[in-house]
Structures are given as C-alpha cells and as structure tokens.
C-alpha cells in the first residue's frame, strides 16, 4: 500500500546503465569504455596534484579546461559548456533548451536515456522511426517540434549519418534547438562542430569517456552559439555551480593537451573494430557499418539472447536489449586485440556447440 506522502513524490523509471561487475577476471565489452589507459599526462597530473588545494571549492567555470577545448575545436571560450560526463551535459540541455509544449523528437532506436530525461523533466516527446537499415530520413524530422536530439553515430547501432544529413536536419528546424550527441564521433565521423557558427540553434555534445579513456573521471562538453551556452550555464548555475571537481578539471586538461596520444588510441581502436567486423561476418553475423567504438551484430542462426548468456558464462560481457527491432542484436565494445581474439574464440566454440 502506498503511503499518503508518496502521492507527492516524483516517480520515474530510471535509465539502466550497463553492468559494472566487481569480478576483475572478466572481459568487459558492455559499456563502450576505452580498453587503453588515459594519456601519461593524466597520471602525472594525479601524481603531482597538490592535495591541500582540495580545501577550496573548484573553479566553477573550469576555465583552463574550457580554454583548452575552445582552442582544440577552434571556437570561442563562451561557446563551450562543461559537465560531469555528457549525461550531465545532455540532462542540463534537456532541462534548459527543451521547454516547449511541443514534443521533442528523437529516433525510435537510440540512446535509451533520452526518454528518461524527457519523463523526469516532464517534456513531451515523439519518436521518429529509422528505416530498415537504421538510417535517419531527415525529412521525417520536418514536423512541428519543441527540439530534436539524436546521436551521431547512433547508439546502439553505430550507424553514422553524413554531415549533409545533420545539416539538413538543423536547417529544417531553425525554430528549435537541435542537439547532436557525438559521444562516438572520434571513431570515424565528421563532427558538426564546424556548423555551430552557421546555426545558432545547434548544440554539439561530446565526451571524454570513449576516445579519451576517461569514463571514470566524468567529463562531457557541449559546443554551440554563445547564446545557447549562456542559457545552459544559467540553468547549470541554478542547479549546482560546483559540478566539476579540481582533480577532474586537471585530468581533462592533461588529456586535451596530448593530441598525439588521442590520435594513436583512436586509430588502434578503429583498426581493431574493422578486424572484429570481418571476423564476425565470417562467423555468420550480419553487422551495421559501425563508425563507433562498438559493433552491432546479429547472427543468422543463433539468437542474440542465447549468445549474450553464453558469453556471460564465459566471463565475456556484452550488451543486449530485449526491445523491439533490436532484440536479436548484440552491441559489442571494441576491446584490445587480445580481448577480440578471446571473444572470437568463445563465439566459435558457442556456435560449434550448436552445430553451426
Ligand atoms: N550519449 C551516448 C549516445 C552514449 O552512448 C553515452 C554513454 N552511455 C553517453 C552519451 C554518455 O556518456 P558519458 O556520460 O560517459 O559522457
């Protein structure tokens, strides 16, 4: 029985993150983390960190990190917004920028946090179906809306839309804010950051969690027009001004300053991803042409659910959703070459045990 006070409580169905098992002996390919460590500069920063400075609140503007990002992306300081992971940035963006009574639009297959934020902030929304190849038809976003959000590449499919498609969606919707969630853009896509000067309604969101190996540090950022970033900061400073701690700001800065390591790591992951795609294809999998740090694969004979469970028994964690249209697919994070070999070996065994 519900207590009377519970009637006054906000009830939400929360987002379910991928499992973070305590067991260290597993091969963890379920949350799109980078298998390589952050750059050396991050380690040096932590080693040399002056602990006495933790007495004091952090810089609410994360000035140094924001400056470094502005320079790296060729935009002004006032065009950069920082948050505690891109989940925080996106959540603030929903709260600040989607205040219309008209529905926010996003693809039917997409990052499963979008409908959760919409629900928690009581934002109406409508999903726009992707085609049979999980592609976006920009014309389907040409309808009344209170904002648009989509990942590019999409998650969990890995499908990348061209910059022309992205621009078409933005240009068709100049009366609402369009958020492009580029969590995976560094693994082979063209960023929409280059369009922010042209479209003041465009917000591009990125993260340090994937290409910069800093999922545990929690750093995300957005780039947009000065006006958009001001609206975002106004809401952020109305919720919590000290979001990013001193250690995180310093680690983020060290990461941005090591462009070479960033490029080398991304290249390694792309190379392994392409090999993984080839190997899975020869085992009878159908795959999207993922441009992210994961692949999205469905086997012609053995169900994704069975493969997910069998891999788990062998201590290999991948991601599976029992959801319409994608319930026969596995999303597998690209690990190291050694992890990839073990994954392929395990899949070969599982398939041969089933006479495939
Ligand atoms: N957007 C997409 C599409 C994602 O898959 C993720 C990772 N779960 C995020 C945003 C959030 O990543 P983070 O908060 O670690 O930056």
Coordinates of C-alpha atoms and ligand atoms in Angstrom, one line a residue:
X1 CA 0.0 0.0 0.0
X2 CA 1.2 3.5 -0.9
X3 CA 1.7 6.0 2.0
X4 CA -0.1 9.3 1.6
X5 CA 3.2 11.2 1.2
X6 CA 4.1 9.1 -1.8
X7 CA 1.4 10.8 -3.8
X8 CA 3.6 13.9 -3.7
X9 CA 6.7 12.2 -4.9
X10 CA 8.1 12.4 -8.5
X11 CA 8.0 8.8 -9.8
X12 CA 10.3 7.9 -12.7
X13 CA 11.5 4.7 -14.4
X14 CA 15.3 5.2 -14.3
X15 CA 17.8 4.5 -17.0
X16 CA 19.6 1.2 -16.6
X17 CA 23.4 1.5 -17.2
X18 CA 25.4 -1.5 -18.4
X19 CA 26.6 -3.8 -15.6
X20 CA 29.8 -2.9 -13.8
X21 CA 30.8 -6.3 -12.4
X22 CA 33.1 -6.5 -9.4
X23 CA 34.9 -9.5 -10.7
X24 CA 38.2 -8.5 -12.3
X25 CA 38.7 -11.6 -14.3
X26 CA 36.1 -10.7 -17.0
X27 CA 36.4 -9.3 -20.5
X28 CA 34.3 -6.2 -20.3
X29 CA 32.8 -5.2 -23.6
X30 CA 29.5 -3.9 -22.4
X31 CA 29.7 -0.2 -21.8
X32 CA 31.9 1.2 -24.6
X33 CA 34.8 2.1 -22.4
X34 CA 38.2 2.5 -24.0
X35 CA 40.4 -0.5 -23.4
X36 CA 43.5 1.7 -23.3
X37 CA 44.6 3.9 -20.3
X38 CA 44.4 7.7 -20.4
X39 CA 47.5 9.5 -21.6
X40 CA 50.6 9.8 -19.4
X41 CA 49.8 13.4 -18.7
X42 CA 46.8 12.3 -16.7
X43 CA 48.9 10.0 -14.5
X44 CA 51.4 12.8 -13.9
X45 CA 48.7 15.2 -13.1
X46 CA 47.3 12.9 -10.4
X47 CA 50.7 12.1 -9.0
X48 CA 51.7 15.8 -8.7
X49 CA 48.3 17.0 -7.6
X50 CA 48.5 19.4 -4.6
X51 CA 46.2 17.7 -2.1
X52 CA 46.0 20.9 0.0
X53 CA 44.1 22.6 -2.8
X54 CA 41.1 20.3 -2.1
X55 CA 40.3 22.5 0.9
X56 CA 38.9 25.0 -1.6
X57 CA 36.0 24.8 -4.0
X58 CA 36.9 24.2 -7.6
X59 CA 36.8 26.9 -10.4
X60 CA 33.0 27.0 -11.2
X61 CA 33.9 27.8 -14.8
X62 CA 36.6 25.2 -15.3
X63 CA 38.4 28.0 -17.0
X64 CA 41.6 26.2 -18.1
X65 CA 39.8 23.1 -19.5
X66 CA 37.3 25.3 -21.2
X67 CA 40.0 27.4 -22.8
X68 CA 41.9 24.3 -24.0
X69 CA 38.7 22.8 -25.5
X70 CA 37.9 26.2 -27.2
X71 CA 41.4 26.2 -28.8
X72 CA 41.3 22.5 -29.8
X73 CA 37.9 22.9 -31.5
X74 CA 38.5 26.4 -32.9
X75 CA 35.7 28.1 -31.1
X76 CA 35.4 30.9 -28.5
X77 CA 35.6 30.3 -24.8
X78 CA 31.9 31.3 -24.4
X79 CA 30.9 28.6 -26.8
X80 CA 32.0 25.8 -24.6
X81 CA 29.9 24.2 -21.8
X82 CA 31.3 21.6 -19.4
X83 CA 29.6 18.9 -17.4
X84 CA 30.1 15.8 -15.4
X85 CA 30.1 13.4 -18.3
X86 CA 28.0 14.0 -21.4
X87 CA 25.0 12.5 -19.5
X88 CA 25.1 15.6 -17.3
X89 CA 25.5 17.9 -20.3
X90 CA 22.6 16.3 -22.1
X91 CA 20.5 16.3 -18.9
X92 CA 21.1 20.1 -18.5
X93 CA 20.4 20.6 -22.2
X94 CA 17.0 18.9 -21.9
X95 CA 16.2 21.0 -18.9
X96 CA 17.4 24.3 -20.3
X97 CA 16.6 24.0 -24.0
X98 CA 13.5 21.8 -24.3
X99 CA 11.0 24.0 -22.5
X100 CA 8.3 23.9 -25.3
X101 CA 4.9 22.3 -25.1
X102 CA 5.5 20.7 -28.5
X103 CA 7.2 17.3 -28.5
X104 CA 10.9 16.8 -28.6
X105 CA 11.8 14.4 -31.5
X106 CA 14.4 11.6 -31.4
X107 CA 14.8 8.3 -33.3
X108 CA 12.9 5.2 -32.3
X109 CA 16.1 3.3 -31.8
X110 CA 18.6 5.5 -29.9
X111 CA 20.3 6.2 -26.7
X112 CA 17.9 5.0 -24.0
X113 CA 18.5 7.9 -21.7
X114 CA 16.6 10.4 -23.9
X115 CA 13.1 9.2 -22.9
X116 CA 14.2 9.0 -19.3
X117 CA 15.3 12.7 -19.2
X118 CA 12.1 13.7 -21.1
X119 CA 10.0 11.9 -18.5
X120 CA 11.9 13.2 -15.4
X121 CA 11.6 16.8 -16.7
X122 CA 8.0 16.3 -18.0
X123 CA 9.0 17.1 -21.6
X124 CA 6.6 15.7 -24.2
X125 CA 8.4 13.6 -26.9
X126 CA 7.8 11.7 -30.0
X127 CA 10.0 9.1 -31.6
X128 CA 10.8 9.2 -35.3
X129 CA 11.3 5.7 -36.9
X130 CA 14.6 4.9 -38.5
X131 CA 14.4 3.0 -41.8
X132 CA 15.1 -0.8 -42.1
X133 CA 18.8 -0.1 -42.3
X134 CA 18.6 2.0 -39.1
X135 CA 19.2 5.2 -41.1
X136 CA 17.7 8.6 -40.4
X137 CA 15.4 10.2 -43.0
X138 CA 15.9 14.0 -42.4
X139 CA 12.5 14.8 -43.9
X140 CA 10.8 12.8 -41.2
X141 CA 12.2 15.4 -38.7
X142 CA 10.4 18.1 -40.7
X143 CA 7.4 18.4 -38.5
X144 CA 6.4 20.6 -35.6
X145 CA 8.6 20.0 -32.6
X146 CA 10.0 21.5 -29.4
X147 CA 13.5 20.4 -30.1
X148 CA 15.5 17.5 -31.6
X149 CA 18.2 15.2 -30.3
X150 CA 20.0 12.3 -31.9
X151 CA 23.4 10.7 -31.6
X152 CA 25.8 10.6 -34.5
X153 CA 27.0 7.9 -34.8
X154 CA 23.8 6.5 -33.4
X155 CA 23.8 4.2 -30.4
X156 CA 23.4 1.3 -30.2
X157 CA 23.6 0.8 -33.9
X158 CA 26.9 2.6 -34.6
X159 CA 25.3 4.0 -37.9
X160 CA 26.9 7.3 -38.9
X161 CA 25.0 10.0 -40.8
X162 CA 26.8 12.3 -43.2
X163 CA 27.4 15.9 -42.2
X164 CA 25.0 16.8 -45.0
X165 CA 22.2 14.9 -43.3
X166 CA 23.0 16.5 -40.0
X167 CA 23.0 20.0 -41.6
X168 CA 19.7 19.2 -43.4
X169 CA 18.0 18.4 -40.0
X170 CA 19.4 21.6 -38.4
X171 CA 18.5 23.8 -41.3
X172 CA 14.9 22.4 -41.5
X173 CA 14.5 23.2 -37.8
X174 CA 15.8 26.7 -37.2
X175 CA 13.0 27.4 -34.8
X176 CA 14.0 24.8 -32.3
X177 CA 17.2 23.6 -30.7
X178 CA 18.9 20.6 -32.4
X179 CA 21.3 18.6 -30.2
X180 CA 23.8 16.3 -31.9
X181 CA 25.1 13.8 -29.4
X182 CA 28.6 13.0 -30.7
X183 CA 29.7 10.6 -27.9
X184 CA 31.3 8.3 -30.6
X185 CA 32.2 10.8 -33.4
X186 CA 36.0 10.5 -32.9
X187 CA 36.0 6.9 -34.2
X188 CA 35.4 7.9 -37.9
X189 CA 32.8 10.6 -38.3
X190 CA 32.8 14.2 -39.2
X191 CA 31.8 16.4 -36.3
X192 CA 29.0 19.0 -36.6
X193 CA 31.2 21.5 -34.6
X194 CA 32.0 23.1 -37.9
X195 CA 28.4 24.1 -38.3
X196 CA 27.9 26.0 -35.0
X197 CA 28.9 29.3 -36.4
X198 CA 26.3 29.0 -39.1
X199 CA 23.4 27.7 -37.0
X200 CA 22.8 29.3 -33.6
X201 CA 20.2 26.6 -32.7
X202 CA 22.8 23.8 -32.9
X203 CA 24.4 22.2 -29.9
X204 CA 27.1 19.6 -30.3
X205 CA 27.7 17.3 -27.3
X206 CA 30.9 15.2 -26.8
X207 CA 32.5 13.2 -24.1
X208 CA 35.9 12.3 -22.7
X209 CA 34.6 8.8 -21.7
X210 CA 35.2 7.0 -25.0
X211 CA 38.0 8.4 -27.2
X212 CA 39.9 9.9 -24.3
X213 CA 39.7 6.9 -21.9
X214 CA 38.3 8.9 -19.1
X215 CA 34.9 7.4 -18.4
X216 CA 35.8 7.2 -14.7
X217 CA 36.7 10.9 -14.5
X218 CA 33.3 12.0 -15.8
X219 CA 33.9 14.8 -18.3
X220 CA 31.5 15.9 -21.1
X221 CA 31.2 19.1 -23.0
X222 CA 29.0 21.0 -25.5
X223 CA 29.8 23.4 -28.2
X224 CA 27.3 25.9 -29.6
X225 CA 26.4 29.5 -30.1
X226 CA 27.2 31.9 -27.3
X227 CA 23.5 32.4 -26.7
X228 CA 22.8 28.7 -26.3
X229 CA 25.8 28.2 -24.0
X230 CA 24.6 31.1 -21.9
X231 CA 21.2 29.5 -21.5
X232 CA 22.8 26.2 -20.5
X233 CA 25.1 27.9 -17.9
X234 CA 22.1 29.8 -16.4
X235 CA 20.4 26.5 -15.7
X236 CA 23.6 24.8 -14.5
X237 CA 24.2 27.6 -12.1
X238 CA 20.6 27.3 -10.9
X239 CA 21.1 23.6 -10.0
X240 CA 24.7 23.1 -8.9
X241 CA 27.6 25.5 -9.6
X242 CA 30.5 23.3 -8.4
X243 CA 29.9 20.3 -10.7
X244 CA 33.4 19.5 -11.8
X245 CA 35.9 18.9 -9.1
X246 CA 39.5 20.1 -9.2
X247 CA 41.1 16.7 -10.0
X248 CA 38.8 16.1 -12.9
X249 CA 39.4 19.5 -14.4
X250 CA 43.2 18.9 -14.2
X251 CA 42.9 15.5 -15.7
X252 CA 40.8 16.7 -18.5
X253 CA 43.2 19.5 -19.3
X254 CA 46.1 17.0 -19.5
X255 CA 44.1 14.8 -21.9
X256 CA 43.3 17.7 -24.3
X257 CA 46.9 18.7 -24.4
X258 CA 48.1 15.3 -25.6
X259 CA 46.7 15.2 -29.2
X260 CA 49.2 12.6 -30.4
X261 CA 48.1 10.0 -27.8
X262 CA 44.4 10.7 -28.6
X263 CA 45.0 10.2 -32.3
X264 CA 47.1 7.0 -31.8
X265 CA 44.5 5.4 -29.4
X266 CA 41.6 6.2 -31.7
X267 CA 43.5 4.7 -34.7
X268 CA 44.2 1.5 -32.8
X269 CA 40.5 1.1 -31.9
X270 CA 39.4 1.7 -35.5
X271 CA 41.8 -0.9 -36.8
X272 CA 40.6 -3.5 -34.2
X273 CA 36.9 -2.6 -35.0
X274 CA 37.4 -3.3 -38.7
X275 CA 39.1 -6.6 -37.9
X276 CA 36.3 -7.5 -35.5
X277 CA 33.7 -6.7 -38.1
X278 CA 35.4 -9.0 -40.7
X279 CA 35.8 -11.9 -38.2
X280 CA 32.1 -11.7 -37.1
X281 CA 31.0 -11.5 -40.7
X282 CA 32.9 -14.7 -41.5
X283 CA 31.2 -16.4 -38.5
X284 CA 27.7 -15.7 -40.0
X285 CA 26.9 -12.4 -38.3
X286 CA 25.1 -9.5 -40.0
X287 CA 26.5 -6.2 -39.0
X288 CA 25.9 -2.5 -39.3
X289 CA 28.8 -0.5 -40.7
X290 CA 29.5 0.9 -37.2
X291 CA 31.7 4.0 -37.0
X292 CA 31.8 3.9 -33.2
X293 CA 33.9 2.0 -30.7
X294 CA 31.5 -0.8 -30.7
X295 CA 29.9 -3.1 -33.3
X296 CA 26.2 -4.1 -33.6
X297 CA 25.7 -7.7 -34.7
X298 CA 23.1 -10.3 -35.3
X299 CA 23.7 -13.9 -36.0
X300 CA 21.8 -15.7 -38.7
X301 CA 21.2 -18.9 -36.7
X302 CA 21.7 -18.3 -33.0
X303 CA 19.7 -15.7 -31.1
X304 CA 21.4 -12.7 -29.6
X305 CA 19.9 -13.5 -26.2
X306 CA 21.5 -17.0 -26.2
X307 CA 24.8 -15.6 -27.4
X308 CA 24.7 -12.9 -24.7
X309 CA 24.1 -15.5 -22.0
X310 CA 26.7 -18.0 -23.3
X311 CA 29.3 -15.3 -23.5
X312 CA 28.5 -14.2 -19.9
X313 CA 29.0 -17.8 -18.7
X314 CA 32.5 -17.5 -20.2
X315 CA 33.0 -14.2 -18.4
X316 CA 32.7 -12.0 -21.6
X317 CA 30.2 -9.2 -21.0
X318 CA 28.5 -7.6 -24.0
X319 CA 25.2 -5.7 -24.2
X320 CA 21.8 -7.0 -25.2
X321 CA 18.4 -5.3 -25.1
X322 CA 15.1 -7.1 -25.3
X323 CA 13.5 -4.3 -27.2
X324 CA 11.5 -4.1 -30.5
X325 CA 13.6 -4.1 -33.7
X326 CA 16.9 -4.7 -31.9
X327 CA 16.2 -7.8 -29.8
X328 CA 18.3 -10.0 -32.0
X329 CA 21.4 -7.8 -31.9
X330 CA 24.4 -7.7 -29.6
X331 CA 26.3 -4.5 -29.0
X332 CA 30.0 -5.4 -28.5
X333 CA 32.5 -2.8 -27.4
X334 CA 35.8 -2.9 -29.3
X335 CA 38.5 -4.0 -26.8
X336 CA 42.2 -4.7 -27.3
X337 CA 43.3 -7.1 -30.0
X338 CA 43.9 -9.8 -27.3
X339 CA 40.3 -9.4 -26.0
X340 CA 39.0 -9.5 -29.5
X341 CA 40.8 -12.8 -30.1
X342 CA 39.3 -14.3 -26.9
X343 CA 35.8 -13.1 -27.9
X344 CA 36.1 -14.6 -31.4
X345 CA 37.4 -17.9 -29.9
X346 CA 34.5 -18.0 -27.5
X347 CA 31.9 -17.3 -30.2
X348 CA 33.4 -20.0 -32.4
X349 CA 33.0 -22.5 -29.5
X350 CA 29.4 -21.4 -28.8
X351 CA 28.4 -21.7 -32.4
X352 CA 30.1 -25.1 -33.0
X353 CA 28.4 -26.5 -29.8
X354 CA 25.1 -25.6 -31.6
X355 CA 26.2 -27.3 -34.8
X356 CA 26.6 -24.0 -36.6
Ligands
LIG1 N1 25.5 9.6 -25.4 C1 25.5 8.4 -25.8 C2 25.0 8.1 -27.2 C3 26.1 7.3 -25.1 O1 26.1 6.1 -25.5 C4 26.7 7.6 -23.8 C5 27.3 6.5 -23.0 N2 26.5 5.8 -22.2 C6 26.6 8.9 -23.4 C7 26.0 9.9 -24.2 C8 27.1 9.4 -22.0 O2 28.4 9.2 -21.8 P1 29.2 9.9 -20.6 O3 28.2 10.4 -19.6 O4 30.1 8.9 -20.1 O5 29.9 11.1 -21.3

